[in-house]
Amino acid sequence: MNIIQNQSLKNYNTFGIDAKAKEFIAVNAIDSLIEVVGSKKDLFILGGGSNMLLTQDIQKLVVHVNLKGRAIIEENEDFVIVKAQAGENWHEFVLWCIDQGFGGIENLSLIPGNVGTTPIQNIGAYGVEIKDTLFSCEALNRKTLQIETFTNAQCQFDYRESVFKNELKEQYIITAVLFQLTKKNHAVSTTYGAIETELSKQNIQNPTLKDVSNAVIAIRQSKLPDPKELGNSGSFFKNPIISKEAYEKAKALHPDMPHYVVSENSVKVPAGWLIEQAGFKGKRFGDAGVHKNQALVLVNYGTATGSEVVALSQLIQQTILAQFGIAIEAEVNII
Ligand code: EPU
């Protein structure tokens, strides 16, 4: 086992936080992964590092899951099942699928991170979530060292949630994800307002998969910071889902508050709106800040520590609670 001591994790987390791993290993093959997990060391599993905030050094063996490969597993005239190993870069995988003419994940273009972490928080953007096309995923049981298959239903997906974040937290390591994609009659989803606006700006009426992907890329680039230029983990908070009653109460005081109906009794409120109204958009506190174009995204201007970002997130949470009576919860894993 090629274990490195005292490895900086700065290049392994999109927030660009300079925390250290006491021990670190990058794993390129299933057999090596099984060997490491079987070693009974205290482990910290690291995928693309795009949804975590490091607030301290990690006194464990950090295992960077770097399994590569994509393959077509099954196909007929209409559908294809594609398998991607956990360490594949998500956006490169999306572009590869589009190049092959496979539809279903084009709205998820340009999301940072690796394939293996996408099911954990059921990534979603512009009207599409991973649960809409995920066929199954393969995961290593950390106790039995067996690879098990989870069907879509067994993943128990919900808004930014899955079984891997809840009941099975830290019990499995996702090694590969299989997607069922369309080969023709693609159900392109452009209903998310910004996509339609972007496509009509370009005079496109019957968008191809590539057109939708390009529109999403343009929207993301205009709103969301590129982690290579400005450290961040995408949305830092989840959009809160509150009762209709709580919403009516808040709306009476804040009539412009936008919302999306989730069920008969609950609505989702954009946390970005709450944060902007509370005056945090574009604000900087040392090297930690709130992004100027999307208030849901916290950023690291260079040398912010994880604790500084957490302190800012707590200040935001307290202010929103006091001002709107709404609790907002972090989406990012705070380590
Ligand atoms: N808004 C503001 N000010 C802001 C940001 C947002 O007022 O600074 C309000 C506006 O009313 C806007 C609404 O919030 O119409 C929605 O904003 P946006 O379309 O940017 O989406 P979001 O709800 O803020 C979610 C996801 C994003 C995803 C977008 C697009 C969550 C936590 N975030 O953000 O996902 O890209 O929708 O579908 O659900 C991520 O998870 O890392 C992520 C970037």
Coordinates of C-alpha atoms and ligand atoms in Angstrom, one line a residue:
M1 CA 0.0 0.0 0.0
N2 CA 1.4 3.3 -1.1
I3 CA 0.5 5.5 1.9
I4 CA 1.7 9.1 2.0
Q5 CA 2.2 10.8 5.4
N6 CA 1.0 14.4 6.1
Q7 CA -0.6 15.0 2.7
S8 CA -2.1 18.5 2.1
L9 CA -5.7 18.2 1.0
K10 CA -5.8 21.6 -0.6
N11 CA -6.0 20.2 -4.1
Y12 CA -8.5 17.5 -3.1
N13 CA -11.4 19.7 -2.0
T14 CA -13.1 22.3 -4.2
F15 CA -13.2 24.8 -1.2
G16 CA -9.4 24.8 -1.4
I17 CA -9.0 24.5 2.3
D18 CA -5.4 23.7 3.3
A19 CA -6.1 20.9 5.9
K20 CA -3.8 17.8 6.1
A21 CA -4.4 14.1 6.1
K22 CA -2.3 12.2 8.6
E23 CA -2.1 9.4 6.1
F24 CA -3.3 9.4 2.4
I25 CA -3.7 6.8 -0.3
A26 CA -5.2 7.1 -3.8
V27 CA -6.8 3.9 -4.9
N28 CA -7.1 3.0 -8.6
A29 CA -8.4 -0.6 -8.4
I30 CA -11.2 -2.4 -6.6
D31 CA -8.7 -5.0 -5.2
S32 CA -6.6 -2.2 -3.7
L33 CA -9.7 -0.6 -2.2
I34 CA -10.7 -3.9 -0.6
E35 CA -7.2 -4.3 0.8
V36 CA -7.3 -0.8 2.3
V37 CA -10.7 -1.3 3.8
G38 CA -9.7 -4.7 5.1
S39 CA -6.7 -3.3 6.8
K40 CA -9.1 -2.2 9.6
K41 CA -7.5 1.3 9.8
D42 CA -9.7 4.2 10.7
L43 CA -10.7 5.6 7.3
F44 CA -11.9 8.7 5.7
I45 CA -13.4 8.2 2.2
L46 CA -12.7 11.0 -0.2
G47 CA -14.3 11.3 -3.7
G48 CA -14.1 14.5 -5.7
G49 CA -14.1 16.7 -2.5
S50 CA -16.8 18.9 -4.0
N51 CA -19.3 18.8 -1.2
M52 CA -17.3 19.1 2.0
L53 CA -15.8 21.7 4.2
L54 CA -12.7 20.7 6.1
T55 CA -12.4 22.5 9.5
Q56 CA -9.5 20.4 10.8
D57 CA -6.7 18.1 9.8
I58 CA -7.8 14.5 9.4
Q59 CA -6.2 12.1 11.8
K60 CA -7.2 9.0 9.8
L61 CA -6.1 7.3 6.6
V62 CA -7.7 9.3 3.8
V63 CA -8.7 7.1 0.9
H64 CA -9.1 8.9 -2.4
V65 CA -11.4 6.7 -4.5
N66 CA -9.9 7.1 -8.0
L67 CA -11.5 4.2 -9.9
K68 CA -11.7 5.0 -13.6
G69 CA -13.6 3.6 -16.5
R70 CA -16.9 3.9 -18.4
A71 CA -18.7 1.2 -20.4
I72 CA -22.0 0.4 -22.1
I73 CA -23.5 -2.5 -20.2
E74 CA -26.7 -3.1 -22.2
E75 CA -28.6 -1.4 -25.0
N76 CA -31.6 -1.7 -27.3
E77 CA -32.9 0.7 -29.9
D78 CA -34.3 3.1 -27.4
F79 CA -32.2 2.9 -24.2
V80 CA -28.7 2.3 -23.0
I81 CA -27.3 1.4 -19.6
V82 CA -24.0 3.0 -19.0
K83 CA -21.7 2.2 -16.1
A84 CA -19.2 4.8 -14.8
Q85 CA -16.6 4.0 -12.1
A86 CA -16.7 6.2 -9.0
G87 CA -13.6 8.2 -9.7
E88 CA -14.7 9.4 -13.1
N89 CA -15.1 13.2 -13.2
W90 CA -18.8 13.9 -13.4
H91 CA -18.8 16.7 -16.0
E92 CA -16.5 14.7 -18.3
F93 CA -18.8 11.8 -18.0
V94 CA -21.8 14.0 -18.9
L95 CA -20.0 15.3 -22.0
W96 CA -19.0 11.8 -23.0
C97 CA -22.7 10.7 -22.8
I98 CA -23.8 13.7 -24.9
D99 CA -21.1 12.9 -27.5
Q100 CA -22.5 9.3 -27.7
G101 CA -26.0 10.7 -28.2
F102 CA -27.2 9.5 -24.8
G103 CA -29.8 11.7 -23.1
G104 CA -30.9 12.3 -19.6
I105 CA -28.1 14.0 -17.7
E106 CA -27.4 17.0 -19.9
N107 CA -29.1 19.4 -17.4
L108 CA -26.5 18.2 -14.8
S109 CA -23.6 19.6 -16.9
L110 CA -20.7 21.3 -15.1
I111 CA -21.4 20.1 -11.6
P112 CA -18.1 19.6 -9.9
G113 CA -17.1 16.3 -8.3
N114 CA -16.9 12.7 -9.2
V115 CA -19.5 10.1 -10.3
G116 CA -19.2 8.1 -7.1
T117 CA -20.5 10.9 -4.9
T118 CA -23.4 11.9 -7.1
P119 CA -25.9 9.5 -5.5
I120 CA -25.0 10.3 -1.9
Q121 CA -26.7 13.7 -2.1
N122 CA -28.8 13.0 -5.2
I123 CA -27.3 15.9 -7.1
G124 CA -29.7 18.1 -9.0
A125 CA -29.9 21.2 -11.1
Y126 CA -32.3 22.9 -13.6
G127 CA -35.2 20.6 -13.1
V128 CA -33.3 17.3 -13.1
E129 CA -31.9 15.1 -10.3
I130 CA -29.6 12.0 -10.5
K131 CA -32.5 9.9 -9.3
D132 CA -34.3 10.4 -12.6
T133 CA -31.8 8.3 -14.6
L134 CA -29.9 6.3 -12.0
F135 CA -30.4 2.6 -12.7
S136 CA -28.4 1.2 -9.9
C137 CA -25.2 1.7 -8.0
E138 CA -22.5 -0.7 -6.8
A139 CA -21.0 -0.2 -3.4
L140 CA -18.4 -1.9 -1.2
N141 CA -19.8 -3.1 2.1
R142 CA -17.1 -1.9 4.6
K143 CA -17.8 -4.7 7.0
T144 CA -18.2 -7.8 4.7
L145 CA -15.9 -6.4 1.9
Q146 CA -18.4 -7.6 -0.7
I147 CA -19.6 -5.4 -3.5
E148 CA -23.4 -5.0 -3.3
T149 CA -25.9 -3.5 -5.9
F150 CA -28.5 -0.9 -4.9
T151 CA -31.4 -0.4 -7.1
N152 CA -32.8 3.1 -7.6
A153 CA -35.5 2.5 -5.0
Q154 CA -33.0 1.1 -2.5
C155 CA -31.1 4.3 -2.6
Q156 CA -34.1 6.1 -1.0
F157 CA -33.6 9.3 -2.9
D158 CA -35.1 12.6 -1.9
Y159 CA -34.2 16.3 -2.3
R160 CA -30.4 16.2 -1.7
E161 CA -30.9 13.0 0.3
S162 CA -30.2 9.2 0.0
V163 CA -29.8 6.2 2.2
F164 CA -26.0 6.7 2.0
K165 CA -26.4 10.0 4.0
N166 CA -28.8 8.5 6.5
E167 CA -29.2 4.8 7.6
L168 CA -26.2 3.6 5.8
K169 CA -23.9 6.5 6.5
E170 CA -20.2 5.5 6.4
Q171 CA -21.1 1.8 5.9
Y172 CA -20.6 1.6 2.1
I173 CA -18.2 3.0 -0.5
I174 CA -19.8 3.6 -3.9
T175 CA -17.6 2.1 -6.5
A176 CA -19.7 2.5 -9.7
V177 CA -22.9 4.1 -10.9
L178 CA -25.2 2.8 -13.7
F179 CA -27.5 5.2 -15.6
Q180 CA -30.3 4.4 -18.0
L181 CA -30.2 6.9 -20.8
T182 CA -32.2 7.5 -23.9
K183 CA -30.8 6.9 -27.4
K184 CA -33.7 8.6 -29.2
N185 CA -36.8 10.6 -28.4
H186 CA -34.9 12.4 -25.7
A187 CA -37.1 13.9 -23.1
V188 CA -35.1 17.2 -23.0
S189 CA -36.1 19.2 -19.9
T190 CA -36.1 22.9 -20.6
T191 CA -39.0 24.0 -18.4
Y192 CA -36.6 25.5 -15.9
G193 CA -37.0 29.2 -16.7
A194 CA -33.4 30.1 -17.2
I195 CA -32.8 27.4 -19.8
E196 CA -35.7 28.5 -22.0
T197 CA -34.5 32.1 -21.8
E198 CA -30.9 31.0 -22.7
L199 CA -32.1 28.9 -25.6
S200 CA -34.4 31.6 -27.0
K201 CA -31.5 34.1 -26.7
Q202 CA -29.7 31.8 -29.2
N203 CA -32.8 31.3 -31.3
I204 CA -32.9 27.6 -30.7
Q205 CA -36.4 26.0 -31.0
N206 CA -35.8 22.2 -31.0
P207 CA -32.7 21.9 -28.7
T208 CA -30.4 18.9 -29.0
L209 CA -28.7 17.4 -25.9
K210 CA -25.7 19.5 -26.7
D211 CA -27.8 22.7 -26.9
V212 CA -29.3 22.0 -23.5
S213 CA -25.9 21.2 -22.0
N214 CA -24.4 24.4 -23.5
A215 CA -27.3 26.5 -22.1
V216 CA -26.8 25.0 -18.6
I217 CA -23.1 25.6 -18.8
A218 CA -23.7 29.3 -19.8
I219 CA -26.2 29.8 -16.9
R220 CA -23.9 28.1 -14.4
Q221 CA -20.9 30.1 -15.6
S222 CA -22.8 33.3 -15.2
K223 CA -23.9 32.6 -11.6
L224 CA -21.7 30.1 -10.0
P225 CA -17.9 30.5 -9.3
D226 CA -15.5 28.1 -10.9
P227 CA -13.8 26.2 -8.0
K228 CA -10.5 26.4 -9.9
E229 CA -10.6 30.2 -9.6
L230 CA -12.5 30.7 -6.3
G231 CA -12.9 27.9 -3.8
N232 CA -16.5 26.8 -3.1
S233 CA -18.7 23.8 -2.7
G234 CA -21.7 24.9 -4.8
S235 CA -24.8 25.6 -2.7
F236 CA -23.7 25.7 0.9
F237 CA -27.2 25.4 2.2
K238 CA -30.3 23.4 1.2
N239 CA -33.4 25.3 0.2
P240 CA -35.6 25.0 3.3
I241 CA -38.9 23.1 3.1
I242 CA -41.3 24.6 5.5
S243 CA -45.0 24.1 6.4
K244 CA -47.6 26.1 4.5
E245 CA -48.5 27.7 7.7
A246 CA -44.9 28.9 8.4
Y247 CA -44.7 30.1 4.9
E248 CA -48.0 32.2 5.2
K249 CA -46.7 33.7 8.4
A250 CA -43.4 34.7 6.8
K251 CA -45.0 35.9 3.6
A252 CA -47.3 38.2 5.6
L253 CA -44.2 40.1 6.7
H254 CA -42.3 39.6 3.4
P255 CA -44.8 39.7 0.6
D256 CA -42.1 39.2 -2.2
M257 CA -40.9 35.9 -0.8
P258 CA -40.6 33.4 -3.7
H259 CA -41.7 29.7 -3.1
Y260 CA -42.2 26.4 -4.9
V261 CA -45.0 24.1 -3.8
V262 CA -43.7 20.8 -2.6
S263 CA -46.9 19.2 -1.4
E264 CA -50.3 20.2 -0.1
N265 CA -48.8 21.2 3.2
S266 CA -45.2 22.2 2.4
V267 CA -43.3 24.7 0.3
K268 CA -39.7 25.2 -0.6
V269 CA -38.2 28.7 -0.2
P270 CA -35.0 29.6 -2.1
A271 CA -32.3 30.1 0.6
G272 CA -30.4 32.3 -1.8
W273 CA -33.3 34.8 -1.7
L274 CA -33.4 34.7 2.1
I275 CA -29.6 35.3 2.3
E276 CA -29.7 38.1 -0.2
Q277 CA -32.6 39.8 1.6
A278 CA -30.6 39.5 4.8
G279 CA -27.9 41.6 3.1
F280 CA -25.1 39.0 2.8
K281 CA -24.8 38.7 -0.9
G282 CA -21.3 39.7 -2.1
K283 CA -20.1 40.3 1.5
R284 CA -16.6 39.3 2.5
F285 CA -15.4 38.5 6.0
G286 CA -11.6 38.0 5.8
D287 CA -11.1 35.4 3.2
A288 CA -14.5 33.8 3.6
G289 CA -17.4 35.3 1.7
V290 CA -20.8 35.0 0.1
H291 CA -20.7 34.9 -3.7
K292 CA -21.7 38.0 -5.5
N293 CA -24.0 36.3 -8.1
Q294 CA -25.5 33.5 -6.1
A295 CA -26.0 34.0 -2.3
L296 CA -26.4 30.3 -1.7
V297 CA -22.7 29.8 -2.4
L298 CA -20.0 30.5 0.2
V299 CA -16.5 31.1 -1.2
N300 CA -12.9 31.0 -0.1
Y301 CA -11.0 34.0 -1.4
G302 CA -7.6 32.3 -0.7
T303 CA -6.6 31.4 2.8
A304 CA -9.9 31.1 4.7
T305 CA -9.9 28.2 7.2
G306 CA -12.8 25.8 7.4
S307 CA -13.7 27.3 10.8
E308 CA -14.0 30.8 9.3
V309 CA -16.4 29.6 6.7
V310 CA -18.4 27.7 9.4
A311 CA -18.5 30.9 11.5
L312 CA -19.9 32.8 8.5
S313 CA -22.5 30.1 7.8
Q314 CA -23.6 30.2 11.4
L315 CA -24.0 34.0 11.3
I316 CA -26.1 33.6 8.2
Q317 CA -28.3 30.9 9.8
Q318 CA -28.9 33.0 12.9
T319 CA -29.7 36.1 11.0
I320 CA -32.2 34.3 8.7
L321 CA -33.8 32.6 11.7
A322 CA -34.2 36.0 13.5
Q323 CA -35.4 37.8 10.4
F324 CA -37.7 35.3 8.8
G325 CA -38.3 32.6 11.4
I326 CA -36.9 30.0 9.0
A327 CA -34.1 27.6 9.8
I328 CA -31.7 26.8 7.0
E329 CA -29.5 23.8 7.0
A330 CA -26.0 23.2 5.5
E331 CA -26.0 21.0 2.4
V332 CA -22.2 20.7 2.5
N333 CA -20.7 18.1 4.9
I334 CA -18.8 19.9 7.6
I335 CA -15.8 17.8 8.7
Ligands
EPU1 N1 -32.2 33.9 -5.4 C1 -32.0 35.2 -5.0 N2 -30.7 35.6 -4.8 C2 -29.7 34.8 -5.0 C3 -29.9 33.4 -5.4 C4 -31.2 33.0 -5.6 O1 -32.9 35.9 -4.8 O2 -28.5 35.2 -4.7 C5 -33.6 33.4 -5.6 C6 -34.3 33.9 -6.9 O3 -35.6 34.1 -6.6 C7 -34.2 32.7 -7.8 C8 -34.3 31.5 -6.9 O4 -33.6 32.0 -5.7 O5 -35.2 32.7 -8.8 C9 -33.7 30.3 -7.3 O6 -32.3 30.5 -7.6 P1 -31.4 29.5 -8.6 O7 -32.2 29.2 -9.8 O8 -30.1 30.0 -8.7 O9 -31.5 28.1 -7.8 P2 -31.3 27.8 -6.2 O10 -32.6 27.3 -5.7 O11 -30.6 28.9 -5.5 C10 -30.8 25.3 -6.7 C11 -29.7 24.2 -6.4 C12 -28.5 24.5 -7.2 C13 -28.9 24.4 -8.7 C14 -30.0 25.4 -9.0 C15 -30.5 25.3 -10.4 C16 -30.0 23.7 -4.1 C17 -29.5 23.8 -2.7 N3 -29.3 24.3 -5.0 O12 -30.3 26.5 -6.3 O13 -27.5 23.4 -7.0 O14 -27.8 24.6 -9.6 O15 -31.1 25.2 -8.1 O16 -31.3 24.2 -10.5 O17 -31.1 23.0 -4.3 C18 -25.7 22.8 -5.6 O18 -26.4 22.0 -5.1 O19 -24.5 22.9 -5.4 C19 -26.2 23.7 -6.7 C20 -25.5 24.7 -7.2

